Amino acid sequence: MTSTAVPSVTDAELDAVFTPIYERIAVGAVDREVDRQLPYDEVAELRAARFGALRVPTEFGGYGASVRQLFRQLIELAAAESNIPQALRVHFSFVEDQLLAEPGPVRERWLRAAGEGVLVGNAITEPGVGAVDRYRTRLTRDGDRLLLNGIKYYSTGSLYADHILTAADRDGERVGVLVDAKADGVRQHDDWDGFGQRLTASGTTEFTDVVVSEENVLGPGYGVAGPTYATSYLQLVQLAVLAGIAQRAERDARDWVSRRTRTYTHATADLPRHDPLVQQVIGRLSAAAFAARASVLAVADVLDEVLAGDAGDEKGLVAAELAAAQAQLTVIDTVLAATSQLFEVGGASVTSERLRLDRHWRNARTVSVHNPAIFKARAIGDHLLNGADLPFAWSAGERRTEGGAR
């Protein structure tokens, strides 16, 4: 089953629904950053507007948006609050999995749930475990019950979610498991200690004898060998976050300069906004935001083609993976430079803790180290020079080319 190629909604219609929400979310962004207030109310407003149903077909209560339309909205949300689209990253991948699933009651059940506003979080990665074939979390049978036990970290978005998608070992086989976030035995902790993206709720999740129904065991789960749309899709969410950060950084710098009356005795104009040097900085920030946005939407167009056609076509999946990796290398460098350069528009006052303009660089730096770019640069070169496989989600040794490259 493939997702629809023709969107059921226009950008203008989506903007009419969500832009006012983004504007309200943006108002409290600095205060939430200062006080480490998780955006529960903001996510609740998005849930009520069925933001998580953007890709769900209208027949199941969603908006029927294209991949490009989804990522366009994610950029705008990231410009308002960069933590939220990252927190929803696995939700949209989960919805995409359902769109690609065989028709049947399971697929319909979860598409309808997402269409009603239900959100899915993530608890896949484990502390101290660096590969998907080494999960210590176990799904075991106890009489007529299935019990889940284990500890996960980087549980991004799960504190905001209705269900948690996790990964476990079941009799030596990797499986995906969907857990009710409020189930007995589920404990979640906001103990993420990164210097950026502090409000993504990317902390620890503990599962202690959590009862799981057989229908919520969803197959092999994350890390299946072979090409998949999911790695490029999930990476693109991070790049959309970066594009949104760049957009907000430019806007914040421009607003600050527009109000500023103080300048230097050796400046070329009496007001900063009339100074050609300051104008150049704003111009470069604007160009960085434009370039990041354009790159994200270009990759989204590739994914739209893949997901609207044969989602198992290896050639298309490789094209999407390559495009996402190439965009990663350009977007990261562009946005990190921009979020540092914005401080050139003023003196020491631009570093005020009250402004928290440093959050843009900290957030961008934190997002950018997901799937570090240094590994992607080498992988792209090896692929283009030697035909080596691009790094999808499989473990080392699971897949080799005929020539022996991995």
Coordinates of C-alpha atoms in Angstrom, one line a residue:
M1 CA 0.0 0.0 0.0
T2 CA 1.4 3.4 -0.9
S3 CA 0.5 6.9 0.3
T4 CA -1.5 9.3 -1.8
A5 CA 0.3 11.3 -4.5
V6 CA -2.2 14.2 -4.6
P7 CA -2.7 16.3 -1.4
S8 CA -6.2 16.7 -0.2
V9 CA -5.6 20.1 1.2
T10 CA -3.9 23.4 0.1
D11 CA -1.0 25.2 1.9
A12 CA -3.3 28.1 2.4
E13 CA -5.9 25.9 4.2
L14 CA -3.2 24.4 6.4
D15 CA -1.8 27.9 7.2
A16 CA -5.2 29.1 8.2
V17 CA -5.4 26.4 10.8
F18 CA -1.9 26.3 12.2
T19 CA -0.3 29.7 11.7
P20 CA -2.3 31.3 14.6
I21 CA -1.2 28.4 16.8
Y22 CA 2.4 28.8 15.9
E23 CA 2.2 32.5 16.7
R24 CA 0.8 31.7 20.2
I25 CA 3.5 29.1 20.7
A26 CA 6.2 31.5 19.8
V27 CA 5.1 34.1 22.4
G28 CA 6.2 31.9 25.3
A29 CA 9.4 30.3 23.8
V30 CA 11.9 32.4 25.7
D31 CA 10.1 32.0 29.1
R32 CA 9.9 28.2 28.6
E33 CA 13.6 28.1 27.8
V34 CA 14.5 30.1 30.9
D35 CA 12.3 28.2 33.3
R36 CA 12.6 24.7 31.6
Q37 CA 8.9 24.5 31.2
L38 CA 7.9 21.6 29.0
P39 CA 5.4 22.7 26.3
Y40 CA 2.5 20.5 27.4
D41 CA -0.1 23.1 26.8
E42 CA 1.4 24.0 23.4
V43 CA 1.4 20.3 22.3
A44 CA -2.1 19.9 23.6
E45 CA -3.2 22.8 21.3
L46 CA -1.6 21.1 18.4
R47 CA -3.2 17.8 19.3
A48 CA -6.6 19.5 19.4
A49 CA -6.0 20.9 15.9
R50 CA -4.9 17.4 14.8
F51 CA -1.4 18.5 13.8
G52 CA -0.3 14.8 14.0
A53 CA -2.9 14.0 11.3
L54 CA -1.3 16.0 8.6
R55 CA -0.4 13.0 6.6
V56 CA -3.4 10.9 7.5
P57 CA -5.9 10.6 4.6
T58 CA -9.1 12.5 4.9
E59 CA -11.1 9.2 5.0
F60 CA -9.5 8.5 8.4
G61 CA -10.0 12.0 9.7
G62 CA -6.7 13.6 8.6
Y63 CA -5.7 16.4 6.3
G64 CA -4.3 14.3 3.5
A65 CA -1.2 16.5 3.2
S66 CA 1.8 15.6 1.0
V67 CA 5.3 15.1 2.4
R68 CA 6.3 18.5 1.2
Q69 CA 3.3 20.1 2.9
L70 CA 4.2 18.3 6.1
F71 CA 7.7 19.5 6.1
R72 CA 6.7 23.0 5.2
Q73 CA 4.5 23.0 8.4
L74 CA 7.3 21.5 10.5
I75 CA 9.7 24.3 9.5
E76 CA 7.1 26.9 10.6
L77 CA 6.5 25.1 13.9
A78 CA 10.3 24.9 14.5
A79 CA 10.5 28.6 13.9
A80 CA 8.0 29.1 16.7
E81 CA 9.4 26.4 19.1
S82 CA 12.2 24.1 17.8
N83 CA 11.7 21.5 20.5
I84 CA 8.2 20.4 19.4
P85 CA 8.8 19.1 15.8
Q86 CA 11.7 17.1 17.1
A87 CA 9.5 15.7 19.8
L88 CA 7.0 14.6 17.1
R89 CA 9.6 13.1 14.8
V90 CA 8.8 9.5 15.4
H91 CA 5.1 10.1 15.4
F92 CA 5.2 11.1 11.7
S93 CA 7.4 8.2 10.9
F94 CA 4.8 5.9 12.6
V95 CA 2.0 7.4 10.6
E96 CA 4.0 6.9 7.4
D97 CA 4.5 3.2 8.4
Q98 CA 0.7 2.8 8.7
L99 CA 0.2 4.5 5.3
L100 CA 2.5 2.0 3.7
A101 CA 1.1 -1.0 5.6
E102 CA -1.2 -3.6 4.0
P103 CA -4.9 -2.6 4.3
G104 CA -6.6 -4.2 7.3
P105 CA -8.0 -3.5 10.7
V106 CA -4.6 -2.7 12.3
R107 CA -3.7 -0.1 9.7
E108 CA -7.2 1.4 9.9
R109 CA -7.1 1.5 13.7
W110 CA -3.9 3.5 14.0
L111 CA -4.7 5.8 11.1
R112 CA -8.1 6.6 12.7
A113 CA -6.4 7.2 16.0
A114 CA -3.9 9.6 14.5
G115 CA -6.7 11.2 12.6
E116 CA -8.4 11.9 16.0
G117 CA -5.2 13.6 17.4
V118 CA -3.5 10.7 19.1
L119 CA 0.3 11.1 19.3
V120 CA 3.0 8.5 19.3
G121 CA 6.4 9.0 21.1
N122 CA 9.6 7.1 21.0
A123 CA 11.7 5.0 23.4
I124 CA 14.0 3.0 21.2
T125 CA 17.6 3.8 22.1
E126 CA 19.2 2.2 25.2
P127 CA 21.9 3.7 27.5
G128 CA 25.3 2.2 26.6
V129 CA 24.1 0.2 23.7
G130 CA 25.3 1.4 20.3
A131 CA 23.5 -0.9 17.9
V132 CA 20.0 -2.0 17.1
D133 CA 20.8 -5.7 17.5
R134 CA 21.8 -5.4 21.1
Y135 CA 18.6 -4.4 22.9
R136 CA 18.5 -5.4 26.5
T137 CA 14.8 -4.6 26.7
R138 CA 12.8 -7.8 26.7
L139 CA 9.3 -8.8 25.7
T140 CA 8.6 -12.1 27.4
R141 CA 5.5 -14.3 27.9
D142 CA 4.2 -14.8 31.4
G143 CA 1.2 -17.3 31.1
D144 CA -1.3 -15.6 28.9
R145 CA 0.4 -12.2 29.2
L146 CA 3.2 -10.4 27.3
L147 CA 5.5 -8.4 29.7
L148 CA 7.9 -5.6 28.7
N149 CA 10.9 -4.9 30.8
G150 CA 13.8 -2.5 30.1
I151 CA 15.3 1.0 30.2
K152 CA 15.4 3.4 27.3
Y153 CA 17.1 6.8 26.8
Y154 CA 16.6 9.6 24.2
S155 CA 12.9 9.0 24.6
T156 CA 12.1 12.1 22.6
G157 CA 8.5 13.3 22.8
S158 CA 7.2 10.5 24.9
L159 CA 6.2 12.7 27.8
Y160 CA 3.8 14.4 25.3
A161 CA 2.5 11.2 23.7
D162 CA -0.4 8.9 24.2
H163 CA 1.5 5.9 23.1
I164 CA 5.2 5.1 23.1
L165 CA 6.9 3.2 20.2
T166 CA 9.7 1.1 21.6
A167 CA 12.0 -1.7 20.5
A168 CA 12.6 -5.0 22.3
D169 CA 14.1 -8.5 22.0
R170 CA 11.4 -11.2 21.8
D171 CA 13.0 -14.7 21.8
G172 CA 16.0 -13.4 19.9
E173 CA 14.0 -11.4 17.4
R174 CA 13.8 -7.6 17.3
V175 CA 10.2 -6.3 17.5
G176 CA 8.5 -3.0 17.6
V177 CA 6.1 -2.6 20.5
L178 CA 3.5 0.1 21.0
V179 CA 2.9 0.9 24.7
D180 CA 0.2 3.0 26.3
A181 CA 2.1 5.9 27.9
K182 CA -0.2 5.7 30.9
A183 CA 0.1 2.0 31.4
D184 CA 1.1 0.5 34.8
G185 CA 4.8 0.0 35.0
V186 CA 5.8 2.9 32.7
R187 CA 7.9 5.6 34.3
Q188 CA 9.2 8.6 32.4
H189 CA 11.8 11.1 33.5
D190 CA 12.7 14.5 32.1
D191 CA 16.4 14.0 32.7
W192 CA 17.8 15.0 29.3
D193 CA 20.9 17.1 30.1
G194 CA 21.9 18.4 26.7
F195 CA 22.7 22.2 26.4
G196 CA 20.2 22.5 23.6
Q197 CA 16.7 21.3 22.7
R198 CA 16.1 21.1 26.4
L199 CA 12.3 20.8 26.1
T200 CA 12.1 17.8 23.8
A201 CA 11.6 15.4 26.8
S202 CA 14.4 13.3 25.5
G203 CA 15.0 11.5 28.8
T204 CA 14.7 8.1 30.4
T205 CA 11.8 5.7 30.1
E206 CA 11.5 2.6 32.3
F207 CA 9.3 -0.4 31.6
T208 CA 8.7 -2.7 34.5
D209 CA 6.4 -5.6 33.8
V210 CA 4.3 -3.6 31.4
V211 CA 1.5 -5.7 30.0
V212 CA 1.4 -5.5 26.2
S213 CA -1.3 -6.9 24.0
E214 CA -0.3 -9.1 21.0
E215 CA -1.9 -6.7 18.6
N216 CA 0.5 -4.0 19.7
V217 CA 3.5 -6.0 18.7
L218 CA 4.2 -4.4 15.3
G219 CA 6.7 -6.7 13.6
P220 CA 10.5 -6.4 13.4
G221 CA 10.6 -2.7 14.3
Y222 CA 13.5 -0.3 13.9
G223 CA 16.7 -1.5 12.4
V224 CA 15.5 -4.0 9.7
A225 CA 18.2 -4.7 7.2
G226 CA 18.0 -3.1 3.8
P227 CA 17.0 0.3 2.4
T228 CA 14.1 2.1 4.0
Y229 CA 12.5 5.5 3.6
A230 CA 12.6 6.0 7.4
T231 CA 16.2 7.0 7.8
S232 CA 16.0 9.9 5.3
Y233 CA 12.6 10.8 6.6
L234 CA 13.7 11.0 10.2
Q235 CA 16.8 12.9 9.3
L236 CA 14.8 15.4 7.3
V237 CA 12.7 16.2 10.4
Q238 CA 16.0 17.3 12.1
L239 CA 16.9 19.4 9.1
A240 CA 13.4 21.0 9.2
V241 CA 14.1 21.9 12.8
L242 CA 17.4 23.5 11.7
A243 CA 15.6 25.4 8.9
G244 CA 13.1 26.7 11.4
I245 CA 15.8 27.7 13.9
A246 CA 17.5 29.7 11.1
Q247 CA 14.2 31.4 10.3
R248 CA 13.6 32.4 13.9
A249 CA 17.2 33.5 14.4
E250 CA 16.9 35.9 11.4
R251 CA 13.6 37.2 12.6
D252 CA 14.8 37.8 16.2
A253 CA 18.0 39.5 15.0
R254 CA 16.0 41.7 12.6
D255 CA 13.5 42.7 15.3
W256 CA 16.3 43.5 17.8
V257 CA 18.2 45.7 15.2
S258 CA 15.0 47.5 14.2
R259 CA 14.4 48.7 17.8
R260 CA 18.0 49.5 18.6
T261 CA 19.1 53.1 18.8
R262 CA 22.5 52.8 20.3
T263 CA 25.6 52.3 18.0
Y264 CA 29.3 53.0 17.9
T265 CA 31.2 56.2 17.4
H266 CA 33.0 54.6 14.4
A267 CA 29.8 53.2 12.9
T268 CA 28.8 54.3 9.4
A269 CA 25.3 55.3 10.4
D270 CA 23.5 56.8 13.4
L271 CA 21.1 53.9 13.7
P272 CA 22.1 50.2 13.4
R273 CA 19.3 49.5 10.9
H274 CA 20.8 52.1 8.5
D275 CA 24.3 50.7 8.9
P276 CA 25.4 48.8 5.7
L277 CA 27.5 46.3 7.7
V278 CA 24.6 45.4 10.0
Q279 CA 22.3 45.2 6.9
Q280 CA 24.8 42.7 5.4
V281 CA 24.5 40.5 8.4
I282 CA 20.7 40.5 8.2
G283 CA 20.9 39.7 4.5
R284 CA 23.2 36.7 5.2
L285 CA 20.9 35.4 7.9
S286 CA 18.0 35.7 5.5
A287 CA 19.9 33.8 2.8
A288 CA 20.8 31.1 5.3
A289 CA 17.2 30.6 6.3
F290 CA 16.1 30.5 2.6
A291 CA 18.8 28.0 1.7
A292 CA 18.0 25.7 4.6
R293 CA 14.3 25.8 3.8
A294 CA 14.8 25.2 0.1
S295 CA 17.1 22.2 0.9
V296 CA 14.5 20.6 3.2
L297 CA 11.7 21.0 0.7
A298 CA 13.8 19.6 -2.1
V299 CA 14.4 16.4 -0.2
A300 CA 10.7 16.3 0.8
D301 CA 9.9 16.3 -3.0
V302 CA 12.1 13.3 -3.4
L303 CA 10.4 11.5 -0.6
D304 CA 7.0 12.4 -2.0
E305 CA 7.9 10.6 -5.2
V306 CA 9.2 7.6 -3.4
L307 CA 6.2 7.3 -1.0
A308 CA 3.6 7.9 -3.7
G309 CA 5.1 5.2 -6.0
D310 CA 6.7 2.0 -5.1
A311 CA 8.0 2.5 -1.6
G312 CA 10.1 -0.7 -1.8
D313 CA 11.9 0.5 -4.9
E314 CA 15.6 0.4 -3.9
K315 CA 16.7 3.0 -6.5
G316 CA 14.2 5.5 -5.2
L317 CA 15.1 4.8 -1.5
V318 CA 18.8 5.3 -2.3
A319 CA 18.0 8.6 -4.1
A320 CA 16.1 9.8 -1.0
E321 CA 18.8 8.7 1.4
L322 CA 21.5 10.4 -0.7
A323 CA 19.5 13.6 -1.0
A324 CA 18.9 13.7 2.8
A325 CA 22.6 13.1 3.5
Q326 CA 23.7 15.8 1.0
A327 CA 21.2 18.2 2.5
Q328 CA 22.5 17.4 6.0
L329 CA 26.0 18.5 5.1
T330 CA 24.9 21.8 3.7
V331 CA 22.1 22.7 6.1
I332 CA 24.1 22.1 9.2
D333 CA 27.0 24.3 8.2
T334 CA 24.7 27.0 6.9
V335 CA 22.6 27.2 10.1
L336 CA 25.4 26.9 12.6
A337 CA 27.2 29.8 10.9
A338 CA 24.1 31.9 10.8
T339 CA 23.2 31.3 14.5
S340 CA 26.7 32.4 15.4
Q341 CA 26.9 35.3 13.0
L342 CA 23.7 36.9 14.3
F343 CA 25.6 38.3 17.3
E344 CA 27.6 40.6 14.9
V345 CA 24.6 42.9 14.7
G346 CA 25.3 44.5 18.1
G347 CA 27.5 44.8 21.1
A348 CA 27.5 43.0 24.4
S349 CA 23.8 43.8 25.0
V350 CA 22.9 41.3 22.3
T351 CA 24.2 38.5 24.6
S352 CA 21.6 39.4 27.3
E353 CA 20.2 36.3 29.1
R354 CA 16.8 38.0 28.8
L355 CA 17.0 37.7 25.0
R356 CA 18.3 34.1 25.0
L357 CA 19.5 34.5 21.4
D358 CA 22.2 31.9 22.3
R359 CA 19.4 29.3 22.3
H360 CA 19.4 29.3 18.5
W361 CA 23.0 28.2 18.3
R362 CA 22.7 25.7 21.2
N363 CA 19.6 24.2 19.7
A364 CA 21.1 24.0 16.2
R365 CA 24.3 22.5 17.5
T366 CA 22.4 19.9 19.5
V367 CA 20.1 18.9 16.6
S368 CA 23.0 18.8 14.2
V369 CA 24.8 16.0 16.0
H370 CA 22.1 13.5 15.4
N371 CA 23.7 11.1 12.9
P372 CA 26.9 13.1 12.8
A373 CA 27.7 14.8 9.5
I374 CA 31.3 13.6 9.5
F375 CA 30.1 10.0 9.0
K376 CA 27.7 11.1 6.3
A377 CA 30.3 13.0 4.3
R378 CA 32.5 9.9 4.1
A379 CA 29.5 7.6 3.2
I380 CA 28.5 9.9 0.4
G381 CA 32.0 9.9 -1.1
D382 CA 32.3 6.2 -0.8
H383 CA 28.9 5.7 -2.4
L384 CA 29.7 8.0 -5.3
L385 CA 33.2 6.7 -5.9
N386 CA 32.8 3.0 -5.2
G387 CA 29.1 2.2 -5.2
A388 CA 29.1 1.4 -1.5
D389 CA 25.8 1.2 0.3
L390 CA 24.6 4.3 2.0
P391 CA 24.1 3.9 5.8
F392 CA 20.5 3.1 6.4
A393 CA 19.4 1.7 9.8
W394 CA 20.9 -1.8 9.6
S395 CA 23.7 -3.0 11.8
A396 CA 27.2 -3.6 10.6
G397 CA 27.5 -6.9 8.7
E398 CA 23.7 -7.2 8.0
R399 CA 24.0 -6.1 4.4
R400 CA 26.9 -6.2 2.0
T401 CA 27.3 -5.4 -1.7
E402 CA 28.6 -8.0 -4.1
G403 CA 31.9 -6.3 -4.0
G404 CA 32.0 -6.6 -0.2
A405 CA 31.4 -2.9 0.6
R406 CA 29.1 -2.0 3.5

